[in-house]
mmCIF file of C-alpha atoms and ligand atoms in Angstrom:
data_model
loop_
_atom_site.group_PDB
_atom_site.id
_atom_site.type_symbol
_atom_site.label_atom_id
_atom_site.label_comp_id
_atom_site.label_asym_id
_atom_site.label_seq_id
_atom_site.Cartn_x
_atom_site.Cartn_y
_atom_site.Cartn_z
ATOM 1 C CA MET A 1 -93.664 -45.838 36.170
ATOM 2 C CA SER A 2 -94.591 -43.970 39.336
ATOM 3 C CA THR A 3 -98.313 -44.267 40.071
ATOM 4 C CA LEU A 4 -100.676 -41.363 40.572
ATOM 5 C CA LYS A 5 -103.654 -41.405 42.934
ATOM 6 C CA ASN A 6 -105.467 -38.901 40.711
ATOM 7 C CA ASP A 7 -104.479 -38.796 37.044
ATOM 8 C CA ARG A 8 -107.641 -37.314 35.525
ATOM 9 C CA TYR A 9 -105.772 -34.166 34.469
ATOM 10 C CA LEU A 10 -103.269 -36.201 32.398
ATOM 11 C CA ARG A 11 -106.028 -38.463 31.051
ATOM 12 C CA ALA A 12 -108.189 -35.518 29.944
ATOM 13 C CA LEU A 13 -105.230 -33.921 28.147
ATOM 14 C CA LEU A 14 -104.870 -37.154 26.168
ATOM 15 C CA ARG A 15 -108.667 -37.326 25.622
ATOM 16 C CA GLU A 16 -108.884 -40.580 27.612
ATOM 17 C CA PRO A 17 -112.013 -41.374 29.683
ATOM 18 C CA VAL A 18 -112.325 -39.712 33.114
ATOM 19 C CA ASP A 19 -114.920 -39.871 35.925
ATOM 20 C CA CYS A 20 -115.349 -36.085 36.006
ATOM 21 C CA THR A 21 -113.739 -32.993 34.458
ATOM 22 C CA PRO A 22 -110.372 -32.108 36.027
ATOM 23 C CA VAL A 23 -109.577 -28.545 37.087
ATOM 24 C CA TRP A 24 -106.672 -26.349 38.108
ATOM 25 C CA LEU A 25 -106.304 -22.564 38.107
ATOM 26 C CA MET A 26 -103.718 -20.531 36.240
ATOM 27 C CA ARG A 27 -101.625 -18.706 38.901
ATOM 28 C CA GLN A 28 -103.219 -20.863 41.588
ATOM 29 C CA ALA A 29 -100.318 -20.112 43.940
ATOM 30 C CA GLY A 30 -100.305 -16.390 44.585
ATOM 31 C CA ARG A 31 -101.310 -13.272 46.384
ATOM 32 C CA TYR A 32 -105.051 -14.020 46.786
ATOM 33 C CA LEU A 33 -103.938 -16.555 49.448
ATOM 34 C CA PRO A 34 -102.902 -15.072 52.843
ATOM 35 C CA GLU A 35 -100.553 -18.027 53.407
ATOM 36 C CA TYR A 36 -98.760 -17.178 50.121
ATOM 37 C CA LYS A 37 -98.194 -13.608 51.304
ATOM 38 C CA ALA A 38 -96.777 -14.918 54.581
ATOM 39 C CA THR A 39 -94.314 -17.288 52.864
ATOM 40 C CA ARG A 40 -93.299 -14.586 50.373
ATOM 41 C CA ALA A 41 -92.605 -12.198 53.288
ATOM 42 C CA GLN A 42 -90.489 -14.933 54.877
ATOM 43 C CA ALA A 43 -88.505 -15.306 51.618
ATOM 44 C CA GLY A 44 -87.964 -11.525 51.365
ATOM 45 C CA ASP A 45 -88.720 -11.019 47.686
ATOM 46 C CA PHE A 46 -90.261 -12.897 44.783
ATOM 47 C CA MET A 47 -87.040 -14.223 43.187
ATOM 48 C CA SER A 48 -85.731 -15.418 46.562
ATOM 49 C CA LEU A 49 -88.975 -17.371 46.909
ATOM 50 C CA CYS A 50 -88.409 -18.930 43.459
ATOM 51 C CA ARG A 51 -84.776 -19.776 44.307
ATOM 52 C CA ASN A 52 -85.595 -21.540 47.591
ATOM 53 C CA ALA A 53 -86.781 -25.080 46.731
ATOM 54 C CA GLU A 54 -88.435 -25.716 50.107
ATOM 55 C CA LEU A 55 -90.385 -22.435 50.055
ATOM 56 C CA ALA A 56 -91.269 -22.763 46.346
ATOM 57 C CA CYS A 57 -92.593 -26.236 47.190
ATOM 58 C CA GLU A 58 -94.560 -24.855 50.133
ATOM 59 C CA VAL A 59 -96.373 -22.235 48.008
ATOM 60 C CA THR A 60 -96.995 -24.799 45.245
ATOM 61 C CA LEU A 61 -98.840 -26.998 47.749
ATOM 62 C CA GLN A 62 -100.800 -24.221 49.515
ATOM 63 C CA PRO A 63 -103.722 -24.059 47.035
ATOM 64 C CA LEU A 64 -103.974 -27.881 47.020
ATOM 65 C CA ARG A 65 -104.568 -27.878 50.783
ATOM 66 C CA ARG A 66 -107.528 -25.542 50.375
ATOM 67 C CA TYR A 67 -109.119 -26.808 47.148
ATOM 68 C CA ASP A 68 -109.694 -30.183 45.501
ATOM 69 C CA LEU A 69 -107.420 -29.386 42.534
ATOM 70 C CA ASP A 70 -106.441 -32.051 40.004
ATOM 71 C CA ALA A 71 -102.930 -30.734 39.311
ATOM 72 C CA ALA A 72 -100.119 -28.785 40.925
ATOM 73 C CA ILE A 73 -98.102 -26.221 38.956
ATOM 74 C CA LEU A 74 -94.454 -25.557 39.643
ATOM 75 C CA PHE A 75 -93.980 -22.288 41.490
ATOM 76 C CA SER A 76 -91.590 -20.191 39.428
ATOM 77 C CA ASP A 77 -91.899 -17.563 36.707
ATOM 78 C CA ILE A 78 -91.574 -17.426 32.928
ATOM 79 C CA LEU A 79 -88.882 -14.735 33.261
ATOM 80 C CA THR A 80 -86.335 -17.088 34.875
ATOM 81 C CA VAL A 81 -85.094 -18.000 31.369
ATOM 82 C CA PRO A 82 -84.132 -14.470 30.217
ATOM 83 C CA ASP A 83 -82.673 -13.901 33.696
ATOM 84 C CA ALA A 84 -80.478 -16.983 33.173
ATOM 85 C CA MET A 85 -79.476 -15.536 29.770
ATOM 86 C CA GLY A 86 -77.892 -12.657 31.691
ATOM 87 C CA LEU A 87 -80.523 -9.890 31.444
ATOM 88 C CA GLY A 88 -80.660 -9.206 35.198
ATOM 89 C CA LEU A 89 -84.259 -9.644 36.405
ATOM 90 C CA SER A 90 -85.702 -7.796 39.375
ATOM 91 C CA PHE A 91 -89.204 -7.231 40.722
ATOM 92 C CA GLY A 92 -89.469 -3.799 42.323
ATOM 93 C CA ALA A 93 -92.187 -3.418 44.984
ATOM 94 C CA GLY A 94 -95.507 -3.014 43.151
ATOM 95 C CA GLU A 95 -93.770 -2.345 39.818
ATOM 96 C CA GLY A 96 -93.740 -5.645 37.977
ATOM 97 C CA PRO A 97 -90.660 -7.171 36.342
ATOM 98 C CA LYS A 98 -87.618 -5.173 35.147
ATOM 99 C CA PHE A 99 -84.528 -6.204 33.189
ATOM 100 C CA ALA A 100 -81.273 -4.353 33.882
ATOM 101 C CA ARG A 101 -79.876 -5.213 30.425
ATOM 102 C CA PRO A 102 -82.672 -5.311 27.827
ATOM 103 C CA ILE A 103 -81.977 -6.472 24.255
ATOM 104 C CA ASP A 104 -81.490 -3.505 21.932
ATOM 105 C CA SER A 105 -79.260 -4.638 19.058
ATOM 106 C CA LEU A 106 -78.190 -7.506 16.823
ATOM 107 C CA SER A 107 -74.891 -7.815 18.715
ATOM 108 C CA ALA A 108 -76.777 -8.111 22.035
ATOM 109 C CA VAL A 109 -78.730 -11.017 20.506
ATOM 110 C CA GLN A 110 -75.587 -12.617 19.079
ATOM 111 C CA ASN A 111 -73.886 -12.433 22.478
ATOM 112 C CA LEU A 112 -76.781 -14.067 24.359
ATOM 113 C CA PRO A 113 -75.744 -17.370 25.927
ATOM 114 C CA ILE A 114 -78.054 -20.405 25.935
ATOM 115 C CA PRO A 115 -78.217 -21.397 29.604
ATOM 116 C CA ASP A 116 -77.564 -24.922 30.829
ATOM 117 C CA PRO A 117 -80.765 -25.639 32.804
ATOM 118 C CA GLU A 118 -78.919 -27.831 35.314
ATOM 119 C CA VAL A 119 -76.500 -24.975 36.053
ATOM 120 C CA GLU A 120 -78.037 -21.487 35.769
ATOM 121 C CA LEU A 121 -81.576 -22.813 36.335
ATOM 122 C CA GLN A 122 -80.716 -25.572 38.761
ATOM 123 C CA TYR A 123 -82.858 -23.891 41.431
ATOM 124 C CA VAL A 124 -85.932 -24.544 39.252
ATOM 125 C CA MET A 125 -85.024 -28.213 38.809
ATOM 126 C CA ASN A 126 -84.457 -28.506 42.568
ATOM 127 C CA ALA A 127 -87.936 -27.062 43.118
ATOM 128 C CA VAL A 128 -89.423 -29.602 40.651
ATOM 129 C CA ARG A 129 -87.704 -32.510 42.439
ATOM 130 C CA THR A 130 -88.744 -31.249 45.878
ATOM 131 C CA ILE A 131 -92.371 -30.733 44.819
ATOM 132 C CA ARG A 132 -92.590 -34.206 43.244
ATOM 133 C CA ARG A 133 -91.296 -35.730 46.448
ATOM 134 C CA GLU A 134 -93.777 -33.808 48.608
ATOM 135 C CA LEU A 135 -96.771 -34.420 46.305
ATOM 136 C CA LYS A 136 -96.348 -38.145 47.062
ATOM 137 C CA GLY A 137 -98.186 -39.085 43.876
ATOM 138 C CA ASP A 138 -101.434 -37.310 44.827
ATOM 139 C CA VAL A 139 -101.780 -35.284 41.593
ATOM 140 C CA PRO A 140 -99.519 -34.583 38.607
ATOM 141 C CA LEU A 141 -97.053 -31.685 38.500
ATOM 142 C CA ILE A 142 -97.204 -29.199 35.614
ATOM 143 C CA GLY A 143 -93.966 -27.604 34.399
ATOM 144 C CA PHE A 144 -94.048 -24.471 32.267
ATOM 145 C CA SER A 145 -92.277 -21.820 30.279
ATOM 146 C CA GLY A 146 -93.131 -18.634 28.436
ATOM 147 C CA SER A 147 -93.367 -18.718 24.634
ATOM 148 C CA PRO A 148 -90.395 -17.240 22.776
ATOM 149 C CA TRP A 149 -92.521 -14.290 21.571
ATOM 150 C CA THR A 150 -93.866 -13.532 25.061
ATOM 151 C CA LEU A 151 -90.399 -13.807 26.627
ATOM 152 C CA ALA A 152 -88.947 -11.610 23.865
ATOM 153 C CA THR A 153 -91.509 -8.862 24.610
ATOM 154 C CA TYR A 154 -90.101 -8.584 28.155
ATOM 155 C CA MET A 155 -86.480 -8.916 26.944
ATOM 156 C CA VAL A 156 -86.798 -6.114 24.366
ATOM 157 C CA GLU A 157 -89.200 -3.806 26.222
ATOM 158 C CA GLY A 158 -87.201 -4.240 29.455
ATOM 159 C CA GLY A 159 -90.346 -5.120 31.428
ATOM 160 C CA SER A 160 -94.131 -5.132 31.060
ATOM 161 C CA SER A 161 -95.584 -3.130 28.190
ATOM 162 C CA LYS A 162 -98.940 -1.946 26.872
ATOM 163 C CA ALA A 163 -98.151 -0.932 23.288
ATOM 164 C CA PHE A 164 -95.095 -3.152 22.566
ATOM 165 C CA THR A 165 -93.514 -0.392 20.466
ATOM 166 C CA LYS A 166 -89.873 -1.461 20.906
ATOM 167 C CA ILE A 167 -90.387 -5.077 19.930
ATOM 168 C CA LYS A 168 -92.751 -4.170 17.079
ATOM 169 C CA LYS A 169 -90.181 -1.696 15.805
ATOM 170 C CA MET A 170 -87.620 -4.520 15.840
ATOM 171 C CA MET A 171 -90.149 -6.819 14.138
ATOM 172 C CA TYR A 172 -90.735 -4.447 11.206
ATOM 173 C CA ALA A 173 -87.373 -2.637 10.968
ATOM 174 C CA GLU A 174 -84.992 -5.502 11.788
ATOM 175 C CA PRO A 175 -86.922 -8.764 11.426
ATOM 176 C CA GLN A 176 -83.748 -10.892 11.173
ATOM 177 C CA THR A 177 -82.612 -9.659 14.597
ATOM 178 C CA LEU A 178 -85.927 -10.653 16.130
ATOM 179 C CA HIS A 179 -85.935 -14.039 14.377
ATOM 180 C CA LEU A 180 -82.445 -14.761 15.724
ATOM 181 C CA LEU A 181 -83.610 -13.783 19.224
ATOM 182 C CA LEU A 182 -86.737 -15.965 18.999
ATOM 183 C CA ASP A 183 -84.716 -18.888 17.683
ATOM 184 C CA LYS A 184 -82.241 -18.659 20.566
ATOM 185 C CA VAL A 185 -84.996 -18.341 23.145
ATOM 186 C CA ALA A 186 -86.794 -21.355 21.614
ATOM 187 C CA GLU A 187 -83.549 -23.333 21.911
ATOM 188 C CA ALA A 188 -83.208 -22.297 25.570
ATOM 189 C CA VAL A 189 -86.865 -23.190 26.273
ATOM 190 C CA ILE A 190 -86.505 -26.671 24.751
ATOM 191 C CA LEU A 191 -83.541 -27.414 27.044
ATOM 192 C CA TYR A 192 -85.350 -25.863 30.022
ATOM 193 C CA LEU A 193 -88.620 -27.794 29.571
ATOM 194 C CA ASN A 194 -86.842 -31.077 28.855
ATOM 195 C CA ALA A 195 -84.840 -30.580 32.055
ATOM 196 C CA GLN A 196 -88.108 -29.952 33.969
ATOM 197 C CA ILE A 197 -89.533 -33.174 32.484
ATOM 198 C CA LYS A 198 -86.423 -35.158 33.482
ATOM 199 C CA ALA A 199 -86.629 -33.627 36.978
ATOM 200 C CA GLY A 200 -90.254 -34.811 37.292
ATOM 201 C CA ALA A 201 -92.711 -32.466 35.537
ATOM 202 C CA GLN A 202 -95.515 -34.721 34.227
ATOM 203 C CA SER A 203 -96.931 -32.296 31.674
ATOM 204 C CA VAL A 204 -95.757 -28.935 30.371
ATOM 205 C CA MET A 205 -97.540 -25.758 29.377
ATOM 206 C CA ILE A 206 -96.297 -22.853 27.272
ATOM 207 C CA PHE A 207 -97.732 -19.442 28.176
ATOM 208 C CA ASP A 208 -98.015 -17.133 25.171
ATOM 209 C CA THR A 209 -99.563 -14.268 27.075
ATOM 210 C CA TRP A 210 -98.881 -11.675 24.361
ATOM 211 C CA GLY A 211 -99.357 -13.608 21.088
ATOM 212 C CA GLY A 212 -102.775 -11.979 20.759
ATOM 213 C CA VAL A 213 -101.264 -8.511 20.158
ATOM 214 C CA LEU A 214 -99.871 -9.639 16.800
ATOM 215 C CA ALA A 215 -101.347 -9.235 13.315
ATOM 216 C CA HIS A 216 -102.498 -12.456 11.666
ATOM 217 C CA ARG A 217 -99.383 -13.331 9.632
ATOM 218 C CA ASP A 218 -97.064 -11.984 12.334
ATOM 219 C CA TYR A 219 -98.602 -14.351 14.890
ATOM 220 C CA LEU A 220 -97.828 -17.311 12.642
ATOM 221 C CA ASP A 221 -94.256 -16.138 11.825
ATOM 222 C CA PHE A 222 -93.129 -14.644 15.127
ATOM 223 C CA SER A 223 -95.050 -16.591 17.763
ATOM 224 C CA LEU A 224 -96.536 -19.867 16.548
ATOM 225 C CA GLN A 225 -93.540 -20.913 14.440
ATOM 226 C CA TYR A 226 -91.320 -20.901 17.540
ATOM 227 C CA MET A 227 -93.842 -22.695 19.752
ATOM 228 C CA HIS A 228 -94.036 -25.312 16.992
ATOM 229 C CA LYS A 229 -90.240 -25.655 17.118
ATOM 230 C CA ILE A 230 -90.473 -26.228 20.880
ATOM 231 C CA VAL A 231 -93.221 -28.869 20.521
ATOM 232 C CA ASP A 232 -90.980 -30.666 17.995
ATOM 233 C CA GLY A 233 -88.035 -30.612 20.432
ATOM 234 C CA LEU A 234 -89.767 -31.806 23.600
ATOM 235 C CA ILE A 235 -89.494 -35.165 25.321
ATOM 236 C CA ARG A 236 -93.012 -36.599 24.896
ATOM 237 C CA GLU A 237 -92.735 -39.660 27.102
ATOM 238 C CA ASN A 238 -90.998 -40.115 30.450
ATOM 239 C CA ASP A 239 -91.134 -42.682 33.248
ATOM 240 C CA GLY A 240 -93.464 -44.891 31.168
ATOM 241 C CA ARG A 241 -96.075 -42.189 30.596
ATOM 242 C CA LYS A 242 -96.890 -39.607 27.944
ATOM 243 C CA VAL A 243 -95.961 -36.034 28.856
ATOM 244 C CA PRO A 244 -98.759 -33.884 27.388
ATOM 245 C CA VAL A 245 -97.987 -30.410 26.048
ATOM 246 C CA THR A 246 -100.458 -27.498 26.291
ATOM 247 C CA LEU A 247 -100.117 -24.301 24.245
ATOM 248 C CA PHE A 248 -101.945 -21.222 25.516
ATOM 249 C CA THR A 249 -102.094 -18.021 23.496
ATOM 250 C CA LYS A 250 -104.158 -15.338 25.204
ATOM 251 C CA GLY A 251 -106.310 -13.863 22.448
ATOM 252 C CA GLY A 252 -105.466 -16.890 20.282
ATOM 253 C CA GLY A 253 -109.045 -17.864 19.412
ATOM 254 C CA LEU A 254 -108.520 -16.843 15.781
ATOM 255 C CA TRP A 255 -105.748 -19.406 15.284
ATOM 256 C CA LEU A 256 -107.110 -22.562 16.958
ATOM 257 C CA GLU A 257 -106.696 -24.659 13.829
ATOM 258 C CA GLN A 258 -103.061 -23.626 13.341
ATOM 259 C CA ILE A 259 -102.233 -24.058 17.045
ATOM 260 C CA ALA A 260 -103.789 -27.539 17.071
ATOM 261 C CA ASN A 261 -101.722 -28.461 13.987
ATOM 262 C CA THR A 262 -98.411 -27.992 15.834
ATOM 263 C CA GLY A 263 -98.740 -31.475 17.322
ATOM 264 C CA CYS A 264 -99.457 -30.226 20.842
ATOM 265 C CA ASP A 265 -101.848 -32.297 22.980
ATOM 266 C CA ALA A 266 -104.003 -29.457 24.263
ATOM 267 C CA VAL A 267 -104.882 -25.846 23.514
ATOM 268 C CA GLY A 268 -105.585 -23.348 26.298
ATOM 269 C CA LEU A 269 -108.455 -20.926 25.643
ATOM 270 C CA ASP A 270 -109.218 -17.519 27.063
ATOM 271 C CA TRP A 271 -112.828 -16.555 27.849
ATOM 272 C CA THR A 272 -113.554 -14.895 24.498
ATOM 273 C CA VAL A 273 -113.887 -18.304 22.827
ATOM 274 C CA ASN A 274 -117.034 -20.435 22.887
ATOM 275 C CA LEU A 275 -116.023 -23.923 23.978
ATOM 276 C CA ALA A 276 -118.621 -25.647 21.768
ATOM 277 C CA ASP A 277 -117.254 -23.874 18.670
ATOM 278 C CA ALA A 278 -113.659 -24.632 19.652
ATOM 279 C CA LYS A 279 -114.525 -28.309 20.224
ATOM 280 C CA ALA A 280 -116.211 -28.506 16.804
ATOM 281 C CA GLN A 281 -113.146 -26.943 15.181
ATOM 282 C CA VAL A 282 -110.256 -28.801 16.827
ATOM 283 C CA GLY A 283 -111.710 -31.223 19.411
ATOM 284 C CA HIS A 284 -110.909 -34.230 17.214
ATOM 285 C CA LYS A 285 -107.194 -33.350 17.381
ATOM 286 C CA VAL A 286 -106.521 -31.818 20.783
ATOM 287 C CA ALA A 287 -107.907 -31.430 24.277
ATOM 288 C CA LEU A 288 -109.108 -27.981 25.363
ATOM 289 C CA GLN A 289 -108.243 -26.122 28.546
ATOM 290 C CA GLY A 290 -110.274 -23.235 29.924
ATOM 291 C CA ASN A 291 -112.028 -20.941 29.902
ATOM 292 C CA MET A 292 -114.017 -19.054 32.547
ATOM 293 C CA ASP A 293 -113.418 -15.304 32.840
ATOM 294 C CA PRO A 294 -111.308 -14.961 36.039
ATOM 295 C CA SER A 295 -113.541 -12.037 37.079
ATOM 296 C CA VAL A 296 -116.460 -14.433 37.654
ATOM 297 C CA LEU A 297 -114.634 -15.352 40.889
ATOM 298 C CA TYR A 298 -115.718 -11.946 42.244
ATOM 299 C CA ALA A 299 -119.360 -13.142 42.052
ATOM 300 C CA SER A 300 -121.467 -15.138 44.524
ATOM 301 C CA PRO A 301 -121.017 -18.943 44.771
ATOM 302 C CA GLU A 302 -124.399 -19.325 42.987
ATOM 303 C CA ARG A 303 -123.275 -17.157 40.066
ATOM 304 C CA ILE A 304 -119.950 -19.038 39.840
ATOM 305 C CA GLU A 305 -121.855 -22.342 39.766
ATOM 306 C CA GLN A 306 -124.121 -21.061 37.009
ATOM 307 C CA GLU A 307 -121.142 -20.064 34.852
ATOM 308 C CA VAL A 308 -119.427 -23.430 35.461
ATOM 309 C CA ARG A 309 -122.589 -25.262 34.354
ATOM 310 C CA SER A 310 -122.837 -23.201 31.162
ATOM 311 C CA ILE A 311 -119.223 -23.905 30.220
ATOM 312 C CA LEU A 312 -119.610 -27.629 30.992
ATOM 313 C CA SER A 313 -122.676 -27.755 28.784
ATOM 314 C CA ASP A 314 -120.801 -25.927 25.977
ATOM 315 C CA PHE A 315 -118.169 -28.676 25.985
ATOM 316 C CA GLY A 316 -120.827 -31.393 26.363
ATOM 317 C CA THR A 317 -120.140 -35.091 26.733
ATOM 318 C CA GLY A 318 -116.845 -36.937 26.622
ATOM 319 C CA SER A 319 -113.252 -36.398 27.698
ATOM 320 C CA GLY A 320 -110.799 -33.806 26.393
ATOM 321 C CA HIS A 321 -111.665 -30.862 28.643
ATOM 322 C CA VAL A 322 -109.486 -29.520 31.442
ATOM 323 C CA PHE A 323 -111.423 -26.825 33.252
ATOM 324 C CA ASN A 324 -109.498 -23.661 34.097
ATOM 325 C CA LEU A 325 -109.821 -19.912 34.070
ATOM 326 C CA GLY A 326 -109.226 -18.109 30.780
ATOM 327 C CA HIS A 327 -106.216 -16.363 32.352
ATOM 328 C CA GLY A 328 -104.563 -16.072 35.781
ATOM 329 C CA ILE A 329 -106.620 -15.672 38.944
ATOM 330 C CA HIS A 330 -106.897 -12.062 40.168
ATOM 331 C CA GLN A 331 -105.093 -11.267 43.409
ATOM 332 C CA ASP A 332 -108.132 -9.805 45.199
ATOM 333 C CA VAL A 333 -110.752 -12.558 44.768
ATOM 334 C CA PRO A 334 -112.320 -13.989 47.954
ATOM 335 C CA VAL A 335 -110.510 -17.172 49.072
ATOM 336 C CA GLU A 336 -113.886 -18.994 49.191
ATOM 337 C CA SER A 337 -114.515 -18.478 45.458
ATOM 338 C CA PRO A 338 -112.079 -21.082 44.064
ATOM 339 C CA LYS A 339 -113.725 -23.672 46.350
ATOM 340 C CA ALA A 340 -117.175 -22.998 44.882
ATOM 341 C CA PHE A 341 -115.605 -23.134 41.391
ATOM 342 C CA VAL A 342 -113.668 -26.399 41.830
ATOM 343 C CA ASP A 343 -116.435 -28.249 43.685
ATOM 344 C CA ALA A 344 -119.055 -27.218 41.099
ATOM 345 C CA ILE A 345 -116.869 -28.538 38.265
ATOM 346 C CA HIS A 346 -116.410 -31.959 39.864
ATOM 347 C CA HIS A 347 -120.071 -32.198 40.860
ATOM 348 C CA TYR A 348 -121.806 -31.010 37.688
ATOM 349 C CA SER A 349 -119.401 -32.614 35.199
ATOM 350 C CA ALA A 350 -119.861 -36.239 36.328
ATOM 351 C CA PRO A 351 -123.026 -36.843 34.212
ATOM 352 C CA TYR A 352 -121.128 -35.757 31.065
ATOM 353 C CA HIS A 353 -118.697 -38.656 31.583
ATOM 354 C CA LYS A 354 -121.210 -41.503 32.055
HETATM 355 O O1 CP3 B 401 -99.619 -20.623 38.167
HETATM 356 C C1 CP3 B 401 -98.911 -20.655 39.202
HETATM 357 O O2 CP3 B 401 -99.352 -20.637 40.355
HETATM 358 C C2 CP3 B 401 -97.409 -20.817 39.008
HETATM 359 C C3 CP3 B 401 -96.620 -19.658 39.104
HETATM 360 C C4 CP3 B 401 -96.526 -18.614 38.004
HETATM 361 C C5 CP3 B 401 -96.149 -17.285 38.302
HETATM 362 N N1 CP3 B 401 -95.994 -16.614 37.133
HETATM 363 C C6 CP3 B 401 -95.913 -16.767 39.662
HETATM 364 C C7 CP3 B 401 -95.854 -15.314 39.860
HETATM 365 C C8 CP3 B 401 -96.675 -18.699 36.614
HETATM 366 C C9 CP3 B 401 -97.128 -19.875 35.759
HETATM 367 C C10 CP3 B 401 -96.309 -17.425 36.081
HETATM 368 C C11 CP3 B 401 -96.281 -17.136 34.642
HETATM 369 C C12 CP3 B 401 -96.073 -15.758 34.181
HETATM 370 N N2 CP3 B 401 -95.242 -14.809 34.694
HETATM 371 C C13 CP3 B 401 -96.661 -15.226 33.017
HETATM 372 C C14 CP3 B 401 -97.546 -15.985 32.062
HETATM 373 C C15 CP3 B 401 -98.888 -16.247 32.597
HETATM 374 C C16 CP3 B 401 -99.806 -15.086 32.592
HETATM 375 O O3 CP3 B 401 -100.353 -14.794 33.669
HETATM 376 O O4 CP3 B 401 -100.039 -14.516 31.519
HETATM 377 C C17 CP3 B 401 -96.211 -13.906 32.873
HETATM 378 C C18 CP3 B 401 -96.601 -12.924 31.778
HETATM 379 C C19 CP3 B 401 -95.290 -13.652 33.939
HETATM 380 C C20 CP3 B 401 -94.488 -12.422 34.149
HETATM 381 C C21 CP3 B 401 -94.724 -11.829 35.462
HETATM 382 N N3 CP3 B 401 -94.391 -12.427 36.665
HETATM 383 C C22 CP3 B 401 -95.309 -10.586 35.747
HETATM 384 C C23 CP3 B 401 -95.825 -9.622 34.704
HETATM 385 C C24 CP3 B 401 -95.326 -10.452 37.146
HETATM 386 C C25 CP3 B 401 -95.783 -9.285 37.954
HETATM 387 C C26 CP3 B 401 -97.262 -9.370 38.011
HETATM 388 C C27 CP3 B 401 -97.849 -8.668 39.201
HETATM 389 O O5 CP3 B 401 -99.084 -8.771 39.273
HETATM 390 O O6 CP3 B 401 -97.131 -8.082 40.018
HETATM 391 C C28 CP3 B 401 -94.778 -11.632 37.692
HETATM 392 C C29 CP3 B 401 -94.613 -11.936 39.126
HETATM 393 C C30 CP3 B 401 -95.284 -13.158 39.655
HETATM 394 N N4 CP3 B 401 -95.162 -14.396 39.110
HETATM 395 C C31 CP3 B 401 -96.091 -13.262 40.828
HETATM 396 C C32 CP3 B 401 -96.439 -14.613 40.969
HETATM 397 C C33 CP3 B 401 -97.231 -15.258 42.092
HETATM 398 C C34 CP3 B 401 -96.413 -12.129 41.783
HETATM 399 C C35 CP3 B 401 -95.161 -11.809 42.506
HETATM 400 C C36 CP3 B 401 -95.355 -11.393 43.926
HETATM 401 O O7 CP3 B 401 -95.576 -12.265 44.806
HETATM 402 O O8 CP3 B 401 -95.223 -10.199 44.165
#
């Protein structure tokens, strides 16, 4: 077992005692950091940055040099998996992601290959190995993937969407086609996350950014069912340590009970959920991650501190809380704000762990 200098993130996910509440930020490596923009310019474009293990490692470590974060997250993207399935991913300047060959028929789904993560996605595994080496055991490394539903929205819509009309049309007009797609993507994600774990990821998180756009029963059938399949297929212990799994559905506050029942270790919460209510509902089964509105980072350090203290008091005493934002950090927040946020969490949470 390789030792960690700071393992409070892993301990909190397993609801083991900690000295203070751990924190990391969703999208902590990114455009709000001038040094990220410089490295990205050096790489040329976003996918070239993801494919270069040394540069991906560099941007992973950048936020850790500035802030006292308790975890690093692999620098990559959720859309690497559909890209490896042959859909042809590109990021046009200021346009967001685009697929050259979106999924539009049953035969397109049937013809989709399941990528070998050590071949088509080897660049991701190389990044994981490089980052682990450079972290030198300071903090744990988080691996991640998109949920099958969230990945399928991009694969069917061909890019970002607001109304999700193409995938919802498939869901209601040709549900078997969508189920086959989700099943294949879930299979690909299991292989991908297990490969990340074998390469050195010490916990994994599944981002279900778009689960919240589904109707109640559709969420259970088309999103949660496939995340459950992934949880069942994951390696849960590696190198003598448990590998905790976090599920995050944005807008998933209505389904906390069902998410917690998948057997995951932790549930990520967006800012619409009250942490005290969530803890009362599922805190005996899972740890909770979240959940400050990312827009609070536009406020003064005093206002950020105030919000941190309110959220800490909502969770109250004991382990089982990983502090985070309720969604990714915005690209135009002042670089001083995450410092006020992280330092306030460590400082004000200590009394809750006595
Ligand atoms: O958290 C981290 O620091 C790790 C890196 C990470 C990125 N994307 C880097 C990235 C992670 C975990 C993701 C996940 C991701 N990617 C999600 C799920 C999480 C969420 O925020 O809901 C989604 C939906 C995507 C898909 C995606 N990737 C979109 C829609 C975009 C364009 C967004 C935009 O604002 O332009 C990306 C690109 C992307 N992924 C960037 C980064 C830092 C920006 C690319 C750039 O440098 O231009």
